[in-house]
Coordinates of C-alpha atoms and ligand atoms in Angstrom, one line a residue:
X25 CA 119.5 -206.3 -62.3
X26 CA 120.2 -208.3 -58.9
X27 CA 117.5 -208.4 -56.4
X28 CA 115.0 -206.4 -58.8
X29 CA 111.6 -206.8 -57.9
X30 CA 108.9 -204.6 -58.7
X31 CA 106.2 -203.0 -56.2
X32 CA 102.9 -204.6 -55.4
X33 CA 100.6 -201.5 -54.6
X34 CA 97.3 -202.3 -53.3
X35 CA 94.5 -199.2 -52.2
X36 CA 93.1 -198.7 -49.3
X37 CA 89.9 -197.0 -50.0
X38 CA 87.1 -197.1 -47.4
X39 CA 87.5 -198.1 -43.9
X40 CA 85.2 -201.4 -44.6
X41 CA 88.1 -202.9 -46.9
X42 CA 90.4 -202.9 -43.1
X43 CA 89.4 -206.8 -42.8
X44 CA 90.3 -207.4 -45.8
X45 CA 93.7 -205.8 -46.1
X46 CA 94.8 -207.8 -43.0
X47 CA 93.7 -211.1 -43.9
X48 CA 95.3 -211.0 -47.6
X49 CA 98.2 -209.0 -46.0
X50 CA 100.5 -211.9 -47.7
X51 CA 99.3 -210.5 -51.3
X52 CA 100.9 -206.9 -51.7
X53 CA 104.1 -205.0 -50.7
X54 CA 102.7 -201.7 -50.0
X55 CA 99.9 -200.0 -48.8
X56 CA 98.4 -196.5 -50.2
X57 CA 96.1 -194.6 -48.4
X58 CA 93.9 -191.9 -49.9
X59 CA 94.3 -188.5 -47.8
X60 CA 90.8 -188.3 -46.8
X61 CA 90.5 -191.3 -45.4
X62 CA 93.9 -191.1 -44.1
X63 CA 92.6 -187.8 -42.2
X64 CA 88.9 -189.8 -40.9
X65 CA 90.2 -193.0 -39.8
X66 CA 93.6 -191.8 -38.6
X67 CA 92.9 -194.3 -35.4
X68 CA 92.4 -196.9 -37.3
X69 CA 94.9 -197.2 -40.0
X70 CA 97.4 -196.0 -37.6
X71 CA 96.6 -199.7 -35.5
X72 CA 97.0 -201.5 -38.2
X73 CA 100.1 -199.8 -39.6
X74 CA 101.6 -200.6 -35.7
X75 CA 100.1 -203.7 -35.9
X76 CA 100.9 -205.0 -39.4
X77 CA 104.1 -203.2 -40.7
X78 CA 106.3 -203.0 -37.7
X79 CA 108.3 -206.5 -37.9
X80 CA 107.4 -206.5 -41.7
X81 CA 110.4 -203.9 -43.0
X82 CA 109.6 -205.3 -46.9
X83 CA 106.3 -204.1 -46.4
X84 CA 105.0 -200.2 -45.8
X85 CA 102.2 -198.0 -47.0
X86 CA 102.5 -194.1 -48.4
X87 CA 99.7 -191.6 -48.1
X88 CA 98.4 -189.9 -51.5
X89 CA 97.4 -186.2 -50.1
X90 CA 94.7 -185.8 -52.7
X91 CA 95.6 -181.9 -53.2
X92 CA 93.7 -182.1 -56.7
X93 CA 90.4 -182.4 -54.9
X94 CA 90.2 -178.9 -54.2
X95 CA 90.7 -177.6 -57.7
X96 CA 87.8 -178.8 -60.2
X97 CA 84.3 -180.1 -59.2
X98 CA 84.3 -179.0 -55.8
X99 CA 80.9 -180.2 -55.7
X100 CA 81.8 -183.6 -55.5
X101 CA 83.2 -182.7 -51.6
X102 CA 79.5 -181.8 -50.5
X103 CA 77.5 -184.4 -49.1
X104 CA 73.5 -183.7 -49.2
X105 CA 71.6 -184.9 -45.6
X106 CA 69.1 -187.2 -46.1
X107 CA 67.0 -185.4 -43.2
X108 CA 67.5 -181.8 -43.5
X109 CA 68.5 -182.0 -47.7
X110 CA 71.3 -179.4 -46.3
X111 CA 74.6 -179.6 -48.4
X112 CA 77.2 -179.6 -46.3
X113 CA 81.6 -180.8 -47.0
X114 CA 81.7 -184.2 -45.8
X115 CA 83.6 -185.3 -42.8
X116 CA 86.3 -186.9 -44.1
X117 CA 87.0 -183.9 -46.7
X118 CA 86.9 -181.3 -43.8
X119 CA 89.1 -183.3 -41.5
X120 CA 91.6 -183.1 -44.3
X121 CA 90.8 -179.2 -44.8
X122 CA 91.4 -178.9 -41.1
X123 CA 95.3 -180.1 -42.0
X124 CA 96.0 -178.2 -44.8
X125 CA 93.9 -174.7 -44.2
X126 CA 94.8 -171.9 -46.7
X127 CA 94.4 -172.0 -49.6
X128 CA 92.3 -175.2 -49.6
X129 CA 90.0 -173.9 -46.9
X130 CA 88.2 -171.6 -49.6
X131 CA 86.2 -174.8 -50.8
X132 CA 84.0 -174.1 -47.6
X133 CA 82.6 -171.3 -49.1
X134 CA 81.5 -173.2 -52.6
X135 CA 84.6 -171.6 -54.1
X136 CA 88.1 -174.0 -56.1
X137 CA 91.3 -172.9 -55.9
X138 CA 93.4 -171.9 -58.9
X139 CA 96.7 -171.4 -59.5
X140 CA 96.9 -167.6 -58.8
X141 CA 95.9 -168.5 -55.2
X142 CA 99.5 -169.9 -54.6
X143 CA 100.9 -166.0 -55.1
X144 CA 104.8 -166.7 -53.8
X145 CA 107.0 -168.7 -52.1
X146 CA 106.2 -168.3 -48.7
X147 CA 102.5 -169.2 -49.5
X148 CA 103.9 -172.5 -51.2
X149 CA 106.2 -172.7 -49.0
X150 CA 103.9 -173.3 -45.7
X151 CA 101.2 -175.2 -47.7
X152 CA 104.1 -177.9 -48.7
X153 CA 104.9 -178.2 -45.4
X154 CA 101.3 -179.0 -44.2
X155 CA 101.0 -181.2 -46.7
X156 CA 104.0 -183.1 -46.0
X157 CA 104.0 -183.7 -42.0
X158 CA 100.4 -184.5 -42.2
X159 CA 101.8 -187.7 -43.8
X160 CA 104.6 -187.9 -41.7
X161 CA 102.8 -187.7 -38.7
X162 CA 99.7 -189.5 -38.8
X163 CA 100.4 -192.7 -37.5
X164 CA 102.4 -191.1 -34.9
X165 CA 99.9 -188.8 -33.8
X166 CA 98.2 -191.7 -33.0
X167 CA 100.5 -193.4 -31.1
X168 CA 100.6 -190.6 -28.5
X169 CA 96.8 -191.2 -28.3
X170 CA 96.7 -194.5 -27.7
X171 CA 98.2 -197.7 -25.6
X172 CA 100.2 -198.4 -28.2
X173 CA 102.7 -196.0 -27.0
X174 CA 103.4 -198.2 -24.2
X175 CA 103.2 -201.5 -26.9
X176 CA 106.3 -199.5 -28.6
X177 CA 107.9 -198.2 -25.8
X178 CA 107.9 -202.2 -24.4
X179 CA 109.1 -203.7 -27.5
X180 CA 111.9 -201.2 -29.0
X181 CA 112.4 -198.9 -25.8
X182 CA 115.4 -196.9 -27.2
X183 CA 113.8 -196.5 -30.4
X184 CA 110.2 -196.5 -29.9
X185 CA 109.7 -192.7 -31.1
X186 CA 111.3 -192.9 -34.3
X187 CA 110.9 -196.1 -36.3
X188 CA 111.3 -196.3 -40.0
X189 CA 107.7 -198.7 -40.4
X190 CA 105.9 -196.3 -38.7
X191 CA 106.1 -193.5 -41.0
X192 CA 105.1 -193.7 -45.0
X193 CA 108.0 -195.5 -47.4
X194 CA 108.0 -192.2 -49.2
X195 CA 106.6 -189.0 -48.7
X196 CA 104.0 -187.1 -51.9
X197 CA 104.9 -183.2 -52.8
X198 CA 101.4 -181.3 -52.9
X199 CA 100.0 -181.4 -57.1
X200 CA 97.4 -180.8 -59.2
X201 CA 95.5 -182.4 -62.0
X202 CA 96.5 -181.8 -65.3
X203 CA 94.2 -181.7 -68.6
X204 CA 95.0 -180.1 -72.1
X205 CA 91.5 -178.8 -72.3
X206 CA 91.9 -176.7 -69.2
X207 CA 92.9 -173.2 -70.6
X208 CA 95.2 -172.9 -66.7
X209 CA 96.9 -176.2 -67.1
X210 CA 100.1 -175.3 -67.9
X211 CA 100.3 -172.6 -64.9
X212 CA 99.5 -175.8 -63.0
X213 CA 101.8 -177.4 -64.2
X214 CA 104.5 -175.1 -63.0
X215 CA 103.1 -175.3 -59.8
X216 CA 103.3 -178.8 -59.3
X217 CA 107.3 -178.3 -60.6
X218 CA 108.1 -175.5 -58.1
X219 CA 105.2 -177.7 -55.0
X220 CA 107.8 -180.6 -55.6
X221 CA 111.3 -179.1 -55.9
X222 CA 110.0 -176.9 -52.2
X223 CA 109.0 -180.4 -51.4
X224 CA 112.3 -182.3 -52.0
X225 CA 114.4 -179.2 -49.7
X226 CA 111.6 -179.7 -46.9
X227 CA 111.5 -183.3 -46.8
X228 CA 115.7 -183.8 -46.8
X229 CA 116.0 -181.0 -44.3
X230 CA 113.3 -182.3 -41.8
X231 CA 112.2 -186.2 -42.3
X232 CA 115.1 -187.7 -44.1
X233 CA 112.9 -189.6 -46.5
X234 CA 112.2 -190.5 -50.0
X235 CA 110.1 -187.7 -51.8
X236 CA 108.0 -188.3 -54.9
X237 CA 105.9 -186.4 -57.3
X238 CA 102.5 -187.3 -58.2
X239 CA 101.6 -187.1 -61.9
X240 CA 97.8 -187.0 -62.5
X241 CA 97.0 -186.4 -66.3
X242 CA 93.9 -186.6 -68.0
X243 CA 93.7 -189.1 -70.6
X244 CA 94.1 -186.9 -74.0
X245 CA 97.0 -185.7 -72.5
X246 CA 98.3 -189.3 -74.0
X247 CA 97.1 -188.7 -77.6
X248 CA 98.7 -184.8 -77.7
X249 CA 102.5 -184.9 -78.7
X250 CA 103.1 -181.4 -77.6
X251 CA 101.8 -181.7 -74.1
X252 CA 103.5 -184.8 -73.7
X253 CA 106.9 -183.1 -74.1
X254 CA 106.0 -180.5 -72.3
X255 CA 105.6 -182.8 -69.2
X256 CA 108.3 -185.0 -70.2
X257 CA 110.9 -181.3 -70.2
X258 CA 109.5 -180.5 -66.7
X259 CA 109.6 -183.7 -64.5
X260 CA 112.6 -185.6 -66.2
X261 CA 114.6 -182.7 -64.8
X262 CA 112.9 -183.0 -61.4
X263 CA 115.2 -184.0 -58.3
X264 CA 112.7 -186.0 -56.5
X265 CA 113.2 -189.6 -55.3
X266 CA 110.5 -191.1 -57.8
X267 CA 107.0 -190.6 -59.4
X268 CA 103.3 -191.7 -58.8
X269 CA 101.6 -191.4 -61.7
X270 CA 97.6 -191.8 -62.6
X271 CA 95.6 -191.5 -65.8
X272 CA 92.6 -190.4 -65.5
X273 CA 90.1 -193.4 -66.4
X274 CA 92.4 -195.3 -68.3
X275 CA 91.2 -198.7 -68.7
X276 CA 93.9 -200.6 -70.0
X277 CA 91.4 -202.8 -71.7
X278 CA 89.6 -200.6 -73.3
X279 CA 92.4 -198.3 -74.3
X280 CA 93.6 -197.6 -78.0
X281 CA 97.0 -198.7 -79.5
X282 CA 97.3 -194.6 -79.4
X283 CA 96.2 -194.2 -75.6
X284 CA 99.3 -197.1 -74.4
X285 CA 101.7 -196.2 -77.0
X286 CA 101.5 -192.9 -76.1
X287 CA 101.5 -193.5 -71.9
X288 CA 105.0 -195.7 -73.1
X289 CA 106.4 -192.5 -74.5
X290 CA 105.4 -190.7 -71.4
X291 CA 107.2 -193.3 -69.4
X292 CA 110.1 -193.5 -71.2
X293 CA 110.7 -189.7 -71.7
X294 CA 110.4 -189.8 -67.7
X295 CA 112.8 -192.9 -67.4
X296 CA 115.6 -192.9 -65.0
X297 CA 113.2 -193.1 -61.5
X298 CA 111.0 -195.4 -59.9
X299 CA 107.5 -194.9 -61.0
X300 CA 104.7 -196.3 -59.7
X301 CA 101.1 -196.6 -61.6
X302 CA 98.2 -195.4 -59.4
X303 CA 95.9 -197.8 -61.3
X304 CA 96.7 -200.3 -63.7
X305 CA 96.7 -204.3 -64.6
X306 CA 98.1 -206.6 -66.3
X307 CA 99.6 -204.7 -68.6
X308 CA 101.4 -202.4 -66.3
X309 CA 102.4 -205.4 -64.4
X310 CA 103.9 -206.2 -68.2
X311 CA 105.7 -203.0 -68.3
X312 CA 107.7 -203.6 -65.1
X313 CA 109.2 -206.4 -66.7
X314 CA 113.2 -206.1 -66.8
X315 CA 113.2 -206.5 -70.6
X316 CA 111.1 -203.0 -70.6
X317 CA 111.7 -201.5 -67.4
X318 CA 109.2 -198.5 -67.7
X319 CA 107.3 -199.1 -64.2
X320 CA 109.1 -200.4 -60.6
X321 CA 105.8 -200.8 -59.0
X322 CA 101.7 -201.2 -59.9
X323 CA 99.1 -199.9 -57.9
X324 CA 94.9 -201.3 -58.0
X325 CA 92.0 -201.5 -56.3
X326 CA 90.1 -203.9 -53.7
X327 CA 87.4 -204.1 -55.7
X328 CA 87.2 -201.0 -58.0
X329 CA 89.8 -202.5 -59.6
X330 CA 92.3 -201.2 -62.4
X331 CA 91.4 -197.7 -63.8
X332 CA 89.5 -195.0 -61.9
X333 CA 88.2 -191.6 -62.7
X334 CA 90.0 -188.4 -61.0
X335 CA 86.5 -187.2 -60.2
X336 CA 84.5 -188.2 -58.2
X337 CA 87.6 -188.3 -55.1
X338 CA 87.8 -191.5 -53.4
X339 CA 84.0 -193.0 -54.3
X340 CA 83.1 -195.4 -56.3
X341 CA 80.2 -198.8 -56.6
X342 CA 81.9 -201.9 -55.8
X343 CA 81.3 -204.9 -57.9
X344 CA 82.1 -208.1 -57.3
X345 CA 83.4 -210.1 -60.2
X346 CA 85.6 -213.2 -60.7
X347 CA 89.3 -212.8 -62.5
X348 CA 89.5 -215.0 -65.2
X349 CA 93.5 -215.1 -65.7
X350 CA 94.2 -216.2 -68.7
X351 CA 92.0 -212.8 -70.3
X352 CA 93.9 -211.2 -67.5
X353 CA 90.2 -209.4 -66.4
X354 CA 87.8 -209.2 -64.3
X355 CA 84.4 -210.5 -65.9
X356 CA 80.9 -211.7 -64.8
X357 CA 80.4 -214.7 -63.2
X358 CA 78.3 -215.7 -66.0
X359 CA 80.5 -215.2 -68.6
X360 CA 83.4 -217.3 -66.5
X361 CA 80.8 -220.1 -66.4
X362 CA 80.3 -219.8 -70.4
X363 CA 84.6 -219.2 -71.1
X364 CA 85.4 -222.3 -68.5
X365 CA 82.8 -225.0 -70.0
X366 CA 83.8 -223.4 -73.5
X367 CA 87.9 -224.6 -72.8
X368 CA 86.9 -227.5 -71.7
X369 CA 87.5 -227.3 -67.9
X370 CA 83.6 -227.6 -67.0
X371 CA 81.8 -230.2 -68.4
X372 CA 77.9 -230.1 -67.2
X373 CA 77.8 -233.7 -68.9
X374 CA 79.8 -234.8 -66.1
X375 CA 79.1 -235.6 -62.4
X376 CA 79.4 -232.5 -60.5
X377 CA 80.5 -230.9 -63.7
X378 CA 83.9 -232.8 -63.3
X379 CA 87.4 -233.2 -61.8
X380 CA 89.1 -229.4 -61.0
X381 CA 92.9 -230.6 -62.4
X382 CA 92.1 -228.8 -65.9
X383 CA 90.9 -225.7 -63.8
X384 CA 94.4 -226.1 -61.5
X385 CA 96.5 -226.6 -64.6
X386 CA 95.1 -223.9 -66.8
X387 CA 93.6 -221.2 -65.0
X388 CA 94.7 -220.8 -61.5
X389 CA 95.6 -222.5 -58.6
X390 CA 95.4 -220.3 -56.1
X391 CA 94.9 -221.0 -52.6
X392 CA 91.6 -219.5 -52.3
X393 CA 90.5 -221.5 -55.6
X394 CA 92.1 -224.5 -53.9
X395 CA 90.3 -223.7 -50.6
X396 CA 86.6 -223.5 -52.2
X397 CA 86.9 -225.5 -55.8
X398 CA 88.5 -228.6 -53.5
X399 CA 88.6 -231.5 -56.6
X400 CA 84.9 -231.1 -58.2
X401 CA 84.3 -228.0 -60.8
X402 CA 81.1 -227.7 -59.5
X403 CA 82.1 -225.9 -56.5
X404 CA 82.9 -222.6 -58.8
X405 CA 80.0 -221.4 -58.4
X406 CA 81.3 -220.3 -55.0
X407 CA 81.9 -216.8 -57.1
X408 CA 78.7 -216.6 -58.0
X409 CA 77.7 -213.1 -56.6
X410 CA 73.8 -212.5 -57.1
X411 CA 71.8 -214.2 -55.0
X412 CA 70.4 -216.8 -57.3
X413 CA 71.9 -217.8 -60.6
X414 CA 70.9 -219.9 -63.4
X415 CA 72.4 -221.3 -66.3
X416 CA 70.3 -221.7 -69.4
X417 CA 71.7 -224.9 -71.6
X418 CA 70.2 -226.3 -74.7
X419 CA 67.2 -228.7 -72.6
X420 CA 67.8 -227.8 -69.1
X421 CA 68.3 -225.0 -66.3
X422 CA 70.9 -225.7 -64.4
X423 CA 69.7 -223.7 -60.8
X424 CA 71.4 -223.1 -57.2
X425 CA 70.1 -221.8 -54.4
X426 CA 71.3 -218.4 -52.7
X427 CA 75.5 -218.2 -52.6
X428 CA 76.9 -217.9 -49.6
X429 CA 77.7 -214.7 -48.3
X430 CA 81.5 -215.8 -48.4
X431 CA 81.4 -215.0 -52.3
X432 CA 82.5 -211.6 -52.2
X433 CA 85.9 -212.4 -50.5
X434 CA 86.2 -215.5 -52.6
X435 CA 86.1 -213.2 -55.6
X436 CA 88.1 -210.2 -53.9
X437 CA 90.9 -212.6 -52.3
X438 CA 91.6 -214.7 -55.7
X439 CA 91.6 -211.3 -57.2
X440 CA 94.9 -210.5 -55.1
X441 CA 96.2 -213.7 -55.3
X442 CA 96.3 -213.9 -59.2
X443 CA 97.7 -210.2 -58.5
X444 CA 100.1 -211.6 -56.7
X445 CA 100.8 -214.8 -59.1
X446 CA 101.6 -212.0 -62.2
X447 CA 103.7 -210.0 -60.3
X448 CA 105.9 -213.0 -59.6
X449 CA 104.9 -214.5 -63.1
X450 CA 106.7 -211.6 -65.0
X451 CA 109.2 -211.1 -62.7
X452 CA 110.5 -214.8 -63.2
X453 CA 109.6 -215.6 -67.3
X454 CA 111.3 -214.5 -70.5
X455 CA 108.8 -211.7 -72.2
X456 CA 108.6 -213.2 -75.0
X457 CA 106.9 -216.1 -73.5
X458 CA 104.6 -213.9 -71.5
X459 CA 103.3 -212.2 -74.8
X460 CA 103.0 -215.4 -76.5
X461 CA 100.5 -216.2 -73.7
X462 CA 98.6 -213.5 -74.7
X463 CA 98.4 -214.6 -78.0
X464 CA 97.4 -218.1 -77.4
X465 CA 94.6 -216.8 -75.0
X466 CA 93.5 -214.8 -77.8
X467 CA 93.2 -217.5 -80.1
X468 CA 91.7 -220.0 -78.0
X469 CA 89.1 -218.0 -76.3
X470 CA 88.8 -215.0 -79.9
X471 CA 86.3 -217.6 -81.5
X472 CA 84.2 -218.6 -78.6
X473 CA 80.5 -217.4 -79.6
X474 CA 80.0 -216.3 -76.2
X475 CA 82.7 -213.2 -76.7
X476 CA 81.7 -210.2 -78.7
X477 CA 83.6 -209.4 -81.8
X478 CA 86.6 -207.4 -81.1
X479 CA 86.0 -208.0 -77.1
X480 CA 90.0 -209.3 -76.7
X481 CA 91.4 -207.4 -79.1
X482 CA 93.2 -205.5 -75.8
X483 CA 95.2 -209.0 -75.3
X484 CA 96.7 -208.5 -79.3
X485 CA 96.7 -204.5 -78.3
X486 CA 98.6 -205.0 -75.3
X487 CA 101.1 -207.7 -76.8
X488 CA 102.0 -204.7 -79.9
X489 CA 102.4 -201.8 -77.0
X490 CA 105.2 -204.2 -75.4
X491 CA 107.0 -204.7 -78.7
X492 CA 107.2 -201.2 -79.7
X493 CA 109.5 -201.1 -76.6
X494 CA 111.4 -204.6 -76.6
X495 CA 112.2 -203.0 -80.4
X496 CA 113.9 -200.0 -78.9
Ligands
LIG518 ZN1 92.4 -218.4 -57.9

């Protein structure tokens, strides 16, 4: 396949990640913007959007409009004040509310919506629609708001009110969650069928753009055959441009044989459109490979990371953590320390715990490791993220004073940058060189006392998913 390169998805989830997102704007292709958010800092991501995507047409961001929030733990949408202990909808869920009214609006008074609340076309109809042009719209509703009207108007003045960067790469039809244990979920389900084909005639008739449908299944969905098909039967016969599509809490290195054999089928009973995963790692980056072809594009995390629950919408406790790329994961700083000294690339015994060109060779060479690792292994403990950290060795304690506060971004931006480095990785290498990394990881790294038994046995899981569909 000529020019075939596979999306870079990275999430914007709170308004403190903005600095972030700009300064490792190199790292990712697109941007995706949670609804809420997209509805409480509409000022603000609209600026950078103007600011960041308009020269930059391989770059772009999409909005996901969140429609599931409304129909299971609604209580997750109240926020309790500290002062008064009144519940109340918080802000950013109520300016969303404010967009897309009825039916959603009944959440105000403590009730969800269900699937008999979407009676007949005309009722889907007009929710679709509000749904829709909020994400077509919001960066330009900015616009009009601000100076950067007369920024456009300078630099594009025939063009300035319609420019391709300045609306989302594709547009998401309204959907719902879908779990097997929910007795309703197949009447959702036929919602979300009839919410994106209404979607796909809206969006070619008035914005001209891609349109995709958002598959959000819960997790048993993977293990149950019958389901499966059932899905498989209703969106492989969808006309939309593409599909999102998001497991709920699927970690993939956690997850069973079972749980990513049975997501493969999933994606290959769906084959035929770009799909996207929400949230995902290494081994959905794997699964865009052009020897497997089941994914155009991977989505994660600043800091959350690779798998995230449906519920609760948009929160989360960030941690920060340093990727250790050969495992592929994100692990303690600690344990980094432990795997590192184990392979040989620190050695306490040494001055300044020795020269950085095993570190460069073997486990990345990124420019923020370059930046803060300079030529002396001792400088790793620039990831260090608790305030004080100590190393307990046979006779000694090997101590340091407080890390810097620049840990956190040396954690998050290698994080992207290794992101980055696999995209590319398995874009440009034969597969079967990529699994047999995984297999000499395992074996180097399987017998280090430091690793619980069974703690990698996702690296020998994931390399056995990948076969079952090179075999095909
Ligand atoms: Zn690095």
């Amino acid at each position: 396949m000529a020019n075939y390169k596979p999306i870079h998805i990275l999430r914007y989830g709170t308004v403190a990640e903005k600095v972030h997102l700009e300064k490792a704007f190199s790292a990712y292709d697109y941007l995706s913007i949670n609804g809420n958010t997209a509805a409480f800092v509409s000022n603000a991501i609209s600026r950078f959007v103007v600011e960041k995507f308009f020269s930059r047409k391989d770059k772009g961001f999409f909005i996901d409009p969140i429609t599931y929030a409304f129909q299971n733990k609604i209580e997750l949408l109240y926020s309790v004040s500290k002062t008064s202990g009144e519940k109340r909808i918080k802000k950013s869920v109520e300016k969303l509310i404010e967009r897309y009214g009825s039916p959603v609006d009944k959440v105000i008074t403590g009730m969800p919506v269900f699937p008999t609340d979407f009676p007949d076309q005309s009722t889907r109809k007009a929710f679709a629609e509000r749904i829709l042009s909020f994400q077509y719209d919001l960066v330009y509703e900015h616009i009009k708001n601000q100076d950067l009207q007369k920024y456009l108007d300078y630099v594009t003045p025939n063009q300035a009110k319609n420019i391709p960067q300045l609306r989302p790469k594709f547009l998401i039809a309204p959907y719902f969650y879908l779990d097997n244990q929910d007795p309703l979920w197949e009447d959702w389900l036929e919602l979300n069928i009839d919410f994106a084909g209404i979607s796909v005639l809206q969006t070619k008739a008035d914005y001209h753009l891609p349109v995709f449908a958002q598959l959000v299944l819960s997790k048993s969905m993977l293990l149950d055959e019958g389901s499966l098909q059932k899905i498989i039967s209703r969106y492989s016969k969808l006309n939309c441009d593409g599909l999102t599509i998001w497991i709920d809490d699927l970690n993939e290195h956690e997850a069973s044989f079972s749980e990513l054999s049975g997501f493969i089928r999933l994606l290959e009973g769906l084959k035929g459109k770009p799909i996207y995963n929400m949230y995902g790692g290494y081994f959905s980056i794997l699964l865009t490979h052009k020897s497997i072809n089941l994914l155009s594009g991977v989505s994660h995390g600043l800091e959350y990371g690779e798998s995230r629950k449906v519920y609760p919408v948009g929160g989360g406790i960030p941690v920060s953590k340093y990727y250790y790329m050969p495992l592929h994961q994100r692990i303690d700083f600690t344990k980094a320390f432990y795997l590192l000294e184990y392979s040989g690339v620190i050695d306490t015994t040494k001055d300044n715990w020795g020269s950085s060109d095993k570190y460069y060779r073997d486990i990345c060479r990124c420019s923020q490791c370059q930046k803060i690792i300079k030529k002396e292994m001792i400088n790793f403990v620039e990831f260090e993220s608790r305030e004080f950290y100590e190393i307990h060795k046979k006779n000694q304690v090997l101590r340091r004073k407080k890390a810097s506060s620049d840990t956190k971004e040396n954690c998050l931006y290698h994080y992207l940058l290794c992101k980055k480095i696999e995209f590319t990785k398995v874009r440009e290498t034969e597969l079967d060189q990529l699994l047999e990394e995984l297999k000499k990881s395992l074996a180097l790294y399987n017998v280090c006392d430091y690793l619980k038994e069974g703690e990698l046995d996702f690296l020998s899981t994931w390399e056995s998913a990948c076969r079952i569909v090179e075999g095909n």
